[in-house]
Coordinates of C-alpha atoms and ligand atoms in Angstrom, one line a residue:
M159 CA 237.0 138.0 62.4
M160 CA 236.2 140.4 59.5
Q161 CA 235.7 144.0 60.4
A162 CA 232.7 145.8 58.9
P163 CA 233.5 147.5 55.6
V164 CA 233.1 151.3 55.4
D165 CA 230.4 151.9 52.8
N166 CA 228.3 155.0 52.0
A167 CA 225.9 153.3 49.6
P168 CA 222.2 153.3 50.7
A169 CA 221.4 150.2 52.8
E170 CA 219.8 147.4 51.0
D171 CA 216.9 145.2 52.3
L172 CA 218.5 142.2 53.9
I173 CA 215.2 140.8 54.8
R174 CA 211.8 141.5 53.2
V175 CA 208.8 139.8 54.8
E176 CA 205.7 139.9 52.7
N177 CA 202.2 138.9 54.0
L178 CA 203.5 136.2 56.3
S179 CA 201.0 134.2 58.3
K180 CA 201.6 131.3 60.7
H181 CA 198.9 129.2 62.3
F182 CA 199.2 126.2 64.7
S183 CA 196.7 123.4 65.1
I184 CA 195.9 122.7 68.7
S185 CA 194.3 119.4 69.7
A186 CA 190.9 119.9 71.3
G187 CA 190.2 116.2 72.1
M188 CA 190.0 112.9 70.2
F189 CA 186.7 113.5 68.5
T190 CA 186.8 117.2 68.0
K191 CA 188.3 119.2 65.1
P192 CA 191.7 120.8 66.1
L193 CA 191.6 124.5 66.9
Q194 CA 193.5 127.0 64.9
L195 CA 195.9 129.3 66.9
K196 CA 196.6 132.3 64.6
A197 CA 200.1 133.1 65.8
L198 CA 200.9 135.6 63.0
Q199 CA 198.7 137.2 60.4
D200 CA 199.6 139.2 57.3
I201 CA 202.9 140.5 58.5
S202 CA 205.0 142.6 56.1
F203 CA 208.2 144.6 56.9
T204 CA 211.8 145.0 55.8
V205 CA 215.1 145.0 57.7
K206 CA 217.9 146.9 56.1
R207 CA 221.5 145.9 56.2
G208 CA 223.2 147.2 59.4
E209 CA 219.8 148.1 61.0
T210 CA 218.5 146.8 64.4
L211 CA 214.7 146.2 64.2
G212 CA 213.1 145.8 67.6
I213 CA 210.0 143.6 68.0
V214 CA 208.0 144.2 71.1
G215 CA 204.8 142.9 72.6
E216 CA 203.4 140.9 75.5
S217 CA 203.9 137.2 75.9
G218 CA 201.8 135.3 73.3
C219 CA 201.8 138.2 70.7
G220 CA 203.8 136.1 68.2
K221 CA 207.2 137.8 68.4
S222 CA 209.3 134.6 68.9
T223 CA 207.3 132.8 66.2
L224 CA 208.1 135.6 63.9
G225 CA 211.8 135.4 64.8
R226 CA 211.8 131.7 64.0
C227 CA 209.9 132.2 60.7
I228 CA 212.6 134.8 59.6
L229 CA 215.2 132.1 60.3
Q230 CA 213.1 129.3 58.7
L231 CA 213.2 127.4 62.0
L232 CA 209.5 127.5 61.4
S233 CA 207.9 127.5 58.0
P234 CA 205.2 130.1 57.4
D235 CA 201.8 129.0 56.2
Q236 CA 201.5 131.9 53.8
G237 CA 203.7 134.7 52.6
R238 CA 207.3 135.2 51.6
V239 CA 210.6 135.7 53.4
M240 CA 213.0 137.4 51.0
W241 CA 216.6 137.0 52.1
L242 CA 218.8 139.2 49.8
G243 CA 216.2 138.9 47.1
Q244 CA 215.6 135.2 47.3
D245 CA 212.4 133.7 48.8
I246 CA 213.6 131.3 51.5
A247 CA 210.1 130.5 52.9
G248 CA 209.7 126.7 52.9
L249 CA 213.0 126.0 51.2
P250 CA 214.0 122.3 51.6
A251 CA 216.4 121.8 54.6
E252 CA 219.4 121.0 52.3
E253 CA 218.9 124.2 50.3
M254 CA 218.4 126.2 53.5
R255 CA 221.8 124.9 54.8
K256 CA 223.5 127.3 52.3
H257 CA 222.0 130.2 54.2
R258 CA 222.3 129.0 57.8
K259 CA 225.8 130.4 58.5
D260 CA 224.4 133.9 57.6
L261 CA 221.3 133.6 59.8
Q262 CA 221.9 132.9 63.5
I263 CA 220.0 133.2 66.8
I264 CA 220.7 134.1 70.4
F265 CA 218.3 132.5 72.9
Q266 CA 216.6 133.8 76.0
D267 CA 217.9 131.4 78.7
P268 CA 221.6 131.2 78.2
L269 CA 222.3 128.2 80.5
A270 CA 219.3 126.2 79.3
S271 CA 220.5 126.7 75.7
L272 CA 224.0 125.4 76.3
N273 CA 224.7 121.6 76.3
P274 CA 226.0 120.9 79.8
R275 CA 228.1 118.0 78.6
M276 CA 230.1 120.1 76.1
T277 CA 233.0 122.4 76.9
V278 CA 232.7 126.1 76.0
G279 CA 235.1 125.5 73.1
E280 CA 233.0 122.6 71.7
I281 CA 229.8 124.6 72.1
I282 CA 231.1 127.7 70.3
A283 CA 232.7 125.5 67.6
D284 CA 229.5 123.4 67.1
P285 CA 228.0 125.5 64.2
L286 CA 231.4 125.4 62.4
R287 CA 231.4 121.6 62.4
S288 CA 228.0 121.4 60.6
L289 CA 228.0 124.6 58.5
M290 CA 231.7 125.1 57.6
P291 CA 233.1 121.5 57.6
E292 CA 235.9 122.6 55.3
L293 CA 237.7 124.3 58.2
K294 CA 240.7 122.4 59.7
A295 CA 240.9 121.8 63.4
K296 CA 243.5 124.5 64.0
E297 CA 241.4 127.1 62.0
R298 CA 238.4 126.1 64.0
R299 CA 240.2 126.6 67.3
D300 CA 241.7 129.9 66.3
R301 CA 238.3 131.2 65.3
V302 CA 236.8 130.0 68.6
I303 CA 239.5 131.9 70.5
R304 CA 239.1 135.1 68.5
T305 CA 235.4 135.0 69.0
M306 CA 235.7 134.3 72.8
E307 CA 237.9 137.4 73.0
A308 CA 235.4 139.5 71.0
V309 CA 232.6 138.7 73.4
G310 CA 234.8 139.3 76.5
L311 CA 235.6 135.7 77.5
L312 CA 239.2 134.6 78.3
P313 CA 240.7 132.0 76.0
E314 CA 241.8 129.9 79.0
M315 CA 238.1 129.3 79.7
I316 CA 237.9 127.2 76.5
N317 CA 237.8 123.8 78.4
R318 CA 235.3 124.7 81.1
Y319 CA 231.7 123.6 81.2
P320 CA 228.6 125.8 81.2
H321 CA 227.8 125.2 84.9
E322 CA 231.0 127.0 85.8
F323 CA 229.7 130.3 84.4
S324 CA 227.4 133.0 85.6
G325 CA 224.3 133.9 83.6
G326 CA 226.0 136.9 82.0
Q327 CA 229.0 134.8 81.0
A328 CA 226.8 132.0 79.7
Q329 CA 225.0 134.5 77.5
R330 CA 228.4 135.7 76.2
I331 CA 229.0 132.0 75.2
G332 CA 225.6 132.0 73.4
I333 CA 226.5 135.2 71.6
A334 CA 229.9 133.7 70.6
R335 CA 228.2 130.6 69.3
A336 CA 225.9 132.8 67.1
L337 CA 228.9 134.9 66.0
I338 CA 231.3 132.2 65.1
T339 CA 230.0 131.7 61.5
E340 CA 230.3 135.4 60.8
P341 CA 226.6 135.8 60.1
K342 CA 224.9 138.7 58.4
L343 CA 221.8 138.7 60.6
I344 CA 221.2 137.6 64.2
V345 CA 217.8 137.2 65.8
C346 CA 218.2 138.0 69.5
D347 CA 215.2 136.4 71.2
E348 CA 214.8 138.0 74.7
P349 CA 218.6 137.8 75.2
V350 CA 218.6 139.7 78.5
S351 CA 215.3 138.9 80.1
A352 CA 216.7 136.0 82.1
L353 CA 219.6 138.1 83.4
D354 CA 220.0 140.3 86.5
V355 CA 219.3 143.9 85.8
S356 CA 222.9 144.8 86.6
I357 CA 224.1 142.4 83.9
Q358 CA 221.5 143.4 81.3
A359 CA 223.2 146.7 80.4
Q360 CA 226.6 144.9 79.9
I361 CA 225.1 142.4 77.4
L362 CA 223.1 145.1 75.6
N363 CA 226.3 147.2 75.3
L364 CA 228.2 144.2 74.1
L365 CA 225.6 143.5 71.3
A366 CA 225.8 147.1 70.2
D367 CA 229.6 147.0 70.1
L368 CA 229.6 143.7 68.1
K369 CA 227.0 145.1 65.7
D370 CA 229.2 148.1 64.9
K371 CA 232.4 146.1 64.8
F372 CA 231.2 143.3 62.5
G373 CA 228.5 145.2 60.5
L374 CA 225.7 143.0 61.9
T375 CA 222.0 143.3 61.3
L376 CA 219.9 142.5 64.4
V377 CA 216.3 141.6 65.0
F378 CA 215.9 142.2 68.7
I379 CA 212.8 140.6 70.4
S380 CA 211.7 141.6 73.8
H381 CA 208.6 142.2 75.9
N382 CA 210.3 145.2 77.5
L383 CA 210.0 148.4 75.5
S384 CA 212.8 150.2 77.3
V385 CA 215.2 147.3 76.6
V386 CA 214.2 147.3 72.9
R387 CA 214.5 151.1 72.6
H388 CA 218.0 151.0 74.0
V389 CA 219.3 149.0 71.0
S390 CA 216.8 149.6 68.1
D391 CA 216.7 151.9 65.1
R392 CA 213.1 151.0 64.4
I393 CA 210.5 149.2 66.5
M394 CA 207.6 147.0 65.5
V395 CA 204.8 146.5 68.0
L396 CA 202.9 143.3 67.7
Y397 CA 199.5 142.5 69.3
L398 CA 197.8 139.1 68.9
G399 CA 199.9 138.2 65.8
R400 CA 199.5 141.5 63.9
I401 CA 201.6 144.6 63.5
V402 CA 199.8 147.5 65.3
E403 CA 202.6 150.1 65.0
L404 CA 206.0 150.4 63.3
A405 CA 208.2 153.5 63.7
S406 CA 211.6 154.8 64.5
G407 CA 212.6 154.3 68.1
D408 CA 212.4 158.1 68.8
D409 CA 209.0 158.5 67.1
L410 CA 207.5 155.5 68.8
Y411 CA 208.8 156.4 72.2
D412 CA 208.2 160.1 72.2
Q413 CA 204.9 160.2 70.2
P414 CA 203.2 156.8 70.4
R415 CA 200.1 156.7 68.3
H416 CA 198.5 153.3 68.8
P417 CA 196.7 152.9 72.2
Y418 CA 198.5 149.6 72.7
T419 CA 202.0 151.2 72.3
R420 CA 200.8 153.9 74.7
A421 CA 199.8 151.3 77.2
L422 CA 203.2 149.5 76.9
L423 CA 204.9 152.8 77.4
T424 CA 203.2 153.4 80.8
A425 CA 205.5 150.7 82.2
V426 CA 208.6 152.7 81.0
P427 CA 209.8 155.2 83.6
I428 CA 210.1 158.8 82.3
P429 CA 211.5 161.8 84.1
D430 CA 208.7 164.3 83.1
P431 CA 206.0 164.1 85.8
K432 CA 203.3 165.7 83.5
L433 CA 204.0 163.3 80.7
A434 CA 204.1 160.4 83.3
R435 CA 200.7 161.4 84.6
Q436 CA 199.2 161.5 81.1
R437 CA 200.8 158.2 80.2
S438 CA 199.5 156.5 83.4
I439 CA 195.9 157.1 82.1
D440 CA 196.7 154.8 79.1
G441 CA 197.8 151.8 81.3
L442 CA 197.1 148.3 80.1
V443 CA 194.0 146.6 81.6
G444 CA 192.9 143.0 81.5
E445 CA 194.6 140.0 80.0
I446 CA 195.6 139.4 76.4
P447 CA 192.7 137.5 74.7
S448 CA 193.3 134.0 73.4
P449 CA 194.7 133.9 69.8
I450 CA 192.5 130.9 69.2
N451 CA 189.4 133.1 69.5
P452 CA 190.5 136.7 69.0
P453 CA 188.0 139.6 69.3
S454 CA 186.3 140.8 66.1
G455 CA 187.4 144.0 64.4
C456 CA 190.3 145.5 66.2
T457 CA 191.7 142.7 68.4
F458 CA 192.9 145.3 71.0
R459 CA 189.4 146.7 71.5
T460 CA 188.6 144.6 74.6
R461 CA 191.4 146.5 76.4
C462 CA 191.3 149.8 74.7
R463 CA 190.0 152.9 76.5
Y464 CA 189.5 154.6 73.1
A465 CA 187.3 151.9 71.5
L466 CA 184.2 152.9 69.5
P467 CA 181.5 150.6 68.1
I468 CA 183.3 150.6 64.7
C469 CA 186.3 149.0 66.4
A470 CA 184.2 145.8 66.9
Q471 CA 183.0 145.8 63.3
Q472 CA 186.0 146.6 61.2
R473 CA 189.6 145.6 61.6
P474 CA 191.7 148.8 61.2
P475 CA 194.1 148.5 58.2
L476 CA 197.8 149.1 58.8
E477 CA 198.2 152.6 57.4
D478 CA 201.4 154.3 56.2
T479 CA 201.3 157.8 57.7
G480 CA 204.5 158.8 56.1
T481 CA 206.6 158.5 59.2
R482 CA 205.2 155.3 60.7
M483 CA 202.8 152.4 60.1
V484 CA 199.8 152.3 62.5
A485 CA 196.6 150.2 62.6
C486 CA 193.9 152.1 64.6
H487 CA 190.7 153.8 63.4
R488 CA 191.5 156.8 65.6
W489 CA 195.2 157.4 65.1
Q490 CA 194.6 160.8 63.6
E491 CA 192.4 162.0 66.5
L492 CA 195.0 160.7 68.9
E493 CA 197.7 162.5 67.0
L494 CA 195.7 165.7 67.3
Q495 CA 195.1 165.2 71.0
A496 CA 198.8 164.5 71.6
G497 CA 199.7 167.8 69.8
A498 CA 197.1 169.9 71.7
Ligands
SF4_726 FE1 191.3 151.2 70.2 FE2 189.6 151.2 68.2 FE3 192.1 152.0 67.8 FE4 191.6 149.4 68.2 S1 190.9 150.7 66.4 S2 193.2 150.6 69.1 S3 189.9 149.6 69.7 S4 190.6 153.0 69.1

């Protein structure tokens, strides 16, 4: 496989998402109008070449839907997905095929995502058959073996079946399948959440090594902020389909501004007992509301200990503070409190 080129030029935007929205129609019965599930609303962000962007939030916040919209496995209802300057949102399947080899995905459940009737070699080679049919059989096999070695699998495993592998090894197969076309961007959708904690670090380290070695750009999706922080340059926090905070990993982790980010961080162990006590006050209460009928104004207000009457009346805009994006009427007060 190609090594990453050494390049000192400023990183370009590989992906630029502009005002993306995605809704799903949910049947409410034969004689009733379908309900609208607002999975994503007015999402804008960029991912630079070579960057890892983490996307974090609870189950149902829209993060996997966003990953699929980036890859055009789902078409957004509104907005643009600029891939290297070209809008790929809603491209016909045949047009999109030209970009598929550059845009790959790693799934959450490694064993469930592998065809049990195919050998490891066939699974890893599968994207090559459809996306790079010009390769000869020997070139395909050589590429499969090189990729297996890159992810820590022995070439002699090539004729084995998925059930013969542990969860961690199965995820290495999934990573090899994503890597085989030499993509530019990989969306990692909860790639370690189905694995034992002892294996998670191995897979995270492998992804970090592969990113450096092959110059990959990653979008890393997880419900676990400590996992996301481990691998991400910047982190986007989603709540009920909207961005509530976007900042560098250090800024977000050390100085969270949005009450929802603070709440997520209470689940992350920290060594400083004073800070841990302060953070425990911000803990998350209650269940995430239904995206079919979200609260008015700020959708986090029903769980926010800092909510004011204005929070029910006006949705806070996503403001650019210079160092981060944050959507909260009280972010400046909270910043002052944090600095006191
Ligand atoms: Fe809480 Fe209000 Fe900020 Fe929403 S806008 S996070 S309810 S303080």
